[in-house]
XYZ file of N, CA and C in Angstrom:
408
model
N -22.483 4.366 4.081
C -21.208 3.724 4.273
C -21.400 2.605 5.293
N -20.823 1.434 5.037
C -20.986 0.306 5.936
C -20.156 0.497 7.194
N -20.495 -0.284 8.207
C -19.751 -0.222 9.464
C -18.289 -0.575 9.242
N -18.022 -1.590 8.424
C -16.638 -1.983 8.135
C -15.895 -0.854 7.452
N -16.520 -0.201 6.483
C -15.863 0.902 5.793
C -15.581 2.042 6.754
N -16.524 2.323 7.648
C -16.304 3.374 8.640
C -15.161 3.023 9.589
N -15.087 1.740 9.992
C -13.984 1.325 10.872
C -12.658 1.460 10.164
N -12.602 1.074 8.879
C -11.352 1.208 8.122
C -10.955 2.673 7.990
N -11.924 3.518 7.686
C -11.650 4.943 7.557
C -11.115 5.492 8.871
N -11.724 5.100 9.981
C -11.248 5.546 11.295
C -9.843 5.011 11.566
N -9.575 3.759 11.180
C -8.236 3.190 11.380
C -7.200 3.941 10.564
N -7.519 4.263 9.308
C -6.571 5.010 8.477
C -6.345 6.406 9.034
N -7.401 7.031 9.530
C -7.247 8.366 10.125
C -6.369 8.287 11.363
N -6.571 7.261 12.172
C -5.742 7.097 13.370
C -4.290 6.866 12.993
N -4.054 6.062 11.962
C -2.688 5.816 11.506
C -2.052 7.114 11.038
N -2.795 7.918 10.312
C -2.247 9.188 9.831
C -1.870 10.089 10.994
N -2.722 10.154 12.023
C -2.417 10.971 13.198
C -1.186 10.440 13.906
N -1.116 9.112 14.082
C 0.051 8.516 14.732
C 1.304 8.762 13.905
N 1.202 8.626 12.590
C 2.370 8.840 11.727
C 2.858 10.274 11.821
N 1.943 11.229 11.795
C 2.330 12.632 11.888
C 2.950 12.907 13.249
N 2.330 12.382 14.307
C 2.855 12.585 15.653
C 4.226 11.942 15.798
N 4.367 10.708 15.316
C 5.634 10.002 15.411
C 6.712 10.727 14.631
N 6.390 11.157 13.429
C 7.387 11.867 12.629
C 7.793 13.187 13.265
N 6.868 13.814 13.993
C 7.196 15.107 14.577
C 8.051 14.966 15.822
N 8.038 13.770 16.489
C 8.841 13.619 17.689
C 9.974 12.614 17.526
N 10.033 11.911 16.422
C 11.074 10.905 16.214
C 12.431 11.583 16.067
N 13.481 10.998 16.644
C 14.799 11.617 16.558
C 15.380 11.618 15.155
N 15.046 10.614 14.336
C 15.584 10.545 12.982
C 14.454 10.220 12.016
N 13.645 11.204 11.636
C 12.510 10.926 10.757
C 12.965 10.486 9.367
N 12.075 9.772 8.697
C 12.352 9.352 7.320
C 12.497 10.593 6.455
N 13.369 10.531 5.451
C 13.557 11.704 4.608
C 12.289 12.051 3.854
N 12.068 13.331 3.669
C 10.906 13.794 2.919
C 11.107 13.487 1.446
N 10.017 13.499 0.700
C 10.115 13.270 -0.736
C 10.978 14.363 -1.355
N 11.924 13.998 -2.214
C 12.751 15.006 -2.862
C 11.905 15.987 -3.653
N 12.407 17.203 -3.788
C 11.651 18.251 -4.475
C 11.314 17.857 -5.908
N 12.175 17.075 -6.586
C 11.909 16.712 -7.967
C 11.130 15.405 -8.112
N 10.786 14.759 -6.989
C 10.015 13.522 -7.043
C 8.567 13.858 -7.365
N 8.021 13.178 -8.346
C 6.620 13.413 -8.678
C 5.752 12.234 -8.265
N 6.319 11.343 -7.454
C 5.559 10.217 -6.928
C 5.829 10.081 -5.440
N 4.771 10.148 -4.668
C 4.835 9.882 -3.236
C 3.566 9.145 -2.874
N 3.703 7.907 -2.435
C 2.549 7.076 -2.108
C 2.656 6.559 -0.684
N 1.525 6.432 -0.024
C 1.452 5.755 1.251
C 0.698 4.457 1.004
N 1.272 3.364 1.489
C 0.732 2.030 1.262
C 0.390 1.397 2.606
N -0.832 0.893 2.738
C -1.289 0.269 3.971
C -1.845 -1.112 3.670
N -1.651 -2.046 4.599
C -2.329 -3.341 4.545
C -2.982 -3.542 5.910
N -4.301 -3.772 5.891
C -5.073 -3.948 7.125
C -5.658 -5.352 7.148
N -5.500 -6.017 8.297
C -6.113 -7.327 8.522
C -7.589 -7.076 8.809
N -8.476 -7.574 7.952
C -9.897 -7.242 8.032
C -10.579 -7.731 9.308
N -10.183 -8.887 9.830
C -10.887 -9.468 10.976
C -10.854 -8.555 12.197
N -9.733 -7.865 12.416
C -9.619 -7.022 13.609
C -9.179 -5.591 13.296
N -9.180 -5.237 12.019
C -8.749 -3.907 11.573
C -7.331 -3.561 12.030
N -6.510 -4.583 12.244
C -5.127 -4.356 12.668
C -4.272 -3.986 11.457
N -3.472 -2.989 11.631
C -2.569 -2.540 10.583
C -1.397 -3.514 10.505
N -1.183 -4.143 9.338
C -0.103 -5.109 9.183
C 1.137 -4.483 8.564
N 0.966 -3.613 7.591
C 2.092 -2.989 6.905
C 1.765 -1.531 6.624
N 2.772 -0.676 6.747
C 2.647 0.731 6.375
C 3.971 1.133 5.749
N 3.915 1.626 4.518
C 5.124 2.068 3.833
C 4.878 3.391 3.135
N 5.933 4.172 3.011
C 5.952 5.332 2.136
C 6.823 4.969 0.956
N 6.426 5.383 -0.229
C 7.187 5.075 -1.437
C 7.324 6.333 -2.267
N 8.554 6.673 -2.616
C 8.802 7.759 -3.566
C 9.493 7.157 -4.780
N 9.221 7.737 -5.922
C 9.864 7.313 -7.163
C 10.426 8.558 -7.855
N 11.455 8.349 -8.647
C 12.098 9.439 -9.396
C 12.746 10.458 -8.477
N 13.637 10.101 -7.613
C 14.304 8.808 -7.405
C 13.531 7.909 -6.428
N 13.892 6.624 -6.439
C 13.258 5.638 -5.564
C 13.696 5.868 -4.128
N 12.745 5.689 -3.212
C 13.085 5.837 -1.797
C 11.869 5.645 -0.919
N 11.981 6.118 0.307
C 10.921 5.970 1.286
C 11.204 4.821 2.224
N 10.179 4.385 2.943
C 10.333 3.306 3.914
C 10.015 1.938 3.312
N 9.650 1.884 2.052
C 9.340 0.622 1.381
C 10.593 -0.260 1.374
N 10.455 -1.585 1.606
C 11.633 -2.457 1.662
C 12.383 -2.601 0.332
N 11.724 -2.394 -0.801
C 12.395 -2.490 -2.099
C 11.824 -1.418 -3.039
N 12.170 -0.157 -2.790
C 11.568 0.923 -3.583
C 11.904 0.856 -5.069
N 13.100 0.391 -5.425
C 13.450 0.298 -6.846
C 12.502 -0.652 -7.584
N 12.285 -1.832 -7.018
C 11.402 -2.819 -7.652
C 9.959 -2.335 -7.665
N 9.511 -1.711 -6.565
C 8.132 -1.219 -6.504
C 7.900 -0.121 -7.535
N 8.852 0.805 -7.665
C 8.709 1.889 -8.643
C 8.733 1.339 -10.073
N 9.596 0.359 -10.320
C 9.655 -0.247 -11.654
C 8.347 -0.956 -11.989
N 7.774 -1.664 -11.013
C 6.505 -2.366 -11.242
C 5.378 -1.374 -11.510
N 5.355 -0.283 -10.757
C 4.330 0.741 -10.986
C 4.508 1.416 -12.337
N 5.753 1.641 -12.734
C 6.010 2.251 -14.047
C 5.523 1.325 -15.159
N 5.796 0.017 -15.028
C 5.355 -0.948 -16.034
C 3.825 -1.001 -16.124
N 3.154 -0.772 -14.987
C 1.687 -0.791 -14.950
C 1.096 0.591 -15.198
N 1.958 1.547 -15.543
C 1.531 2.937 -15.789
C 0.778 3.528 -14.595
N 1.227 3.114 -13.389
C 0.644 3.642 -12.159
C -0.709 3.071 -11.787
N -1.181 2.071 -12.531
C -2.488 1.469 -12.265
C -2.293 0.190 -11.450
N -2.702 0.237 -10.203
C -2.474 -0.883 -9.286
C -3.149 -2.167 -9.760
N -4.291 -2.068 -10.422
C -4.967 -3.268 -10.920
C -4.237 -3.897 -12.108
N -3.260 -3.190 -12.666
C -2.484 -3.728 -13.793
C -1.102 -4.228 -13.376
N -0.810 -4.241 -12.077
C 0.491 -4.739 -11.622
C 0.645 -6.206 -12.032
N 1.854 -6.568 -12.436
C 2.108 -7.948 -12.867
C 2.031 -8.914 -11.699
N 2.461 -8.483 -10.507
C 2.435 -9.360 -9.339
C 3.306 -10.588 -9.532
N 2.933 -11.646 -8.852
C 3.627 -12.937 -8.947
C 2.584 -14.003 -9.266
N 2.137 -14.095 -10.528
C 1.007 -14.956 -10.873
C 1.234 -16.443 -10.605
N 2.479 -16.886 -10.500
C 2.737 -18.313 -10.261
C 2.794 -18.664 -8.776
N 2.646 -17.658 -7.914
C 2.646 -17.902 -6.477
C 1.423 -18.734 -6.119
N 1.632 -19.826 -5.428
C 0.535 -20.718 -5.028
C 0.097 -20.307 -3.628
N -1.171 -19.964 -3.506
C -1.702 -19.470 -2.238
C -2.655 -20.483 -1.609
N -2.640 -20.564 -0.275
C -3.555 -21.487 0.408
C -4.989 -20.979 0.346
N -5.914 -21.910 0.367
C -7.334 -21.558 0.348
C -7.800 -21.298 1.778
N -7.184 -20.310 2.403
C -7.501 -19.946 3.778
C -8.087 -18.541 3.765
N -9.255 -18.393 4.351
C -9.884 -17.076 4.423
C -9.328 -16.324 5.631
N -8.548 -15.315 5.367
C -8.003 -14.420 6.388
C -7.838 -13.066 5.698
N -8.965 -12.425 5.342
C -8.957 -11.268 4.448
C -8.103 -10.092 4.922
N -7.501 -9.453 3.928
C -6.741 -8.225 4.133
C -7.196 -7.216 3.089
N -7.031 -5.945 3.415
C -7.350 -4.871 2.476
C -6.113 -4.013 2.291
N -5.749 -3.809 1.043
C -4.603 -2.968 0.698
C -5.120 -1.615 0.231
N -4.423 -0.565 0.648
C -4.803 0.794 0.269
C -3.557 1.554 -0.152
N -3.681 2.322 -1.203
C -2.606 3.212 -1.651
C -3.215 4.573 -1.902
N -2.544 5.602 -1.423
C -2.978 6.938 -1.786
C -1.782 7.871 -1.818
N -1.924 8.911 -2.601
C -0.860 9.885 -2.774
C -0.840 10.373 -4.203
N 0.367 10.548 -4.739
C 0.541 11.043 -6.107
C 1.435 10.105 -6.902
N 1.020 9.796 -8.104
C 1.825 9.017 -9.049
C 2.008 9.878 -10.287
N 3.245 10.243 -10.587
C 3.557 11.101 -11.734
C 2.669 12.343 -11.775
N 2.459 12.932 -10.609
C 1.682 14.157 -10.532
C 0.177 13.966 -10.517
N -0.308 12.738 -10.626
C -1.743 12.443 -10.607
C -2.129 11.869 -9.251
N -3.232 12.347 -8.700
C -3.688 11.836 -7.415
C -4.131 10.383 -7.554
N -3.720 9.563 -6.581
C -4.045 8.139 -6.577
C -4.796 7.807 -5.297
N -5.901 7.090 -5.443
C -6.602 6.487 -4.316
C -7.041 5.115 -4.797
N -6.492 4.082 -4.189
C -6.787 2.705 -4.614
C -6.968 1.855 -3.376
N -7.968 0.983 -3.399
C -8.194 0.063 -2.289
C -8.799 -1.216 -2.830
N -8.289 -2.339 -2.319
C -8.813 -3.624 -2.772
C -8.634 -4.653 -1.660
N -9.615 -5.545 -1.532
C -9.544 -6.615 -0.533
C -9.145 -7.923 -1.199
N -8.461 -8.765 -0.431
C -7.961 -10.052 -0.910
C -8.285 -11.122 0.122
N -8.449 -12.394 -0.323
C -8.791 -13.473 0.615
C -7.771 -13.657 1.738
N -6.495 -13.426 1.437
C -5.441 -13.473 2.456
C -4.218 -12.739 1.905
N -3.195 -12.605 2.721
C -2.028 -11.812 2.327
C -1.279 -12.435 1.146
N -1.348 -13.748 0.997
C -0.696 -14.397 -0.140
C -1.317 -13.926 -1.457
N -2.648 -13.866 -1.512
C -3.315 -13.382 -2.725
C -2.975 -11.917 -3.000
N -2.821 -11.147 -1.943
C -2.395 -9.758 -2.094
C -1.035 -9.703 -2.774
N -0.085 -10.475 -2.265
C 1.263 -10.487 -2.858
C 1.248 -11.040 -4.280
N 0.424 -12.036 -4.524
C 0.347 -12.605 -5.873
C -0.130 -11.554 -6.871
N -1.030 -10.685 -6.447
C -1.586 -9.679 -7.371
C -0.789 -8.393 -7.429
N -0.063 -8.040 -6.366
C 0.524 -6.699 -6.301
C 2.020 -6.638 -6.016
N 2.667 -7.776 -5.856
C 4.101 -7.777 -5.553
C 4.864 -7.137 -6.713
N 5.869 -6.370 -6.501
C 6.577 -6.053 -5.252
C 6.102 -4.769 -4.587
N 4.972 -4.220 -5.010
C 4.497 -2.962 -4.408
C 3.991 -3.234 -3.002
N 3.140 -4.268 -2.843
C 2.655 -4.653 -1.509
C 3.278 -5.971 -1.110
């Protein structure tokens, strides 16, 4: 495993510990996934240059919810792509600058009862949104 991969793994582990700790002491924690929800995903975006966490969302579908800013649109996009992140329609007409500021997007959890682990790097956050919007 490369040093970068190890740093990312350590960053994700730290985020998970912080999230669990925060949820356990927060006065108003985010609602848990409903019992009938068969989709619960955690979505992360990390700035590669400094391993800084830029975005963290929880997404539930059936019904839509979580901390994602637009869970209805994200769930609809995932349904259209049959839960395959590489098949998301994204925003193909979005024009992105040719600036190298790499980010890595990660999703893990369950989609329709199937375990999901997906990770992909992009030249910058604009390319990420162009390929994966409205999920990321």
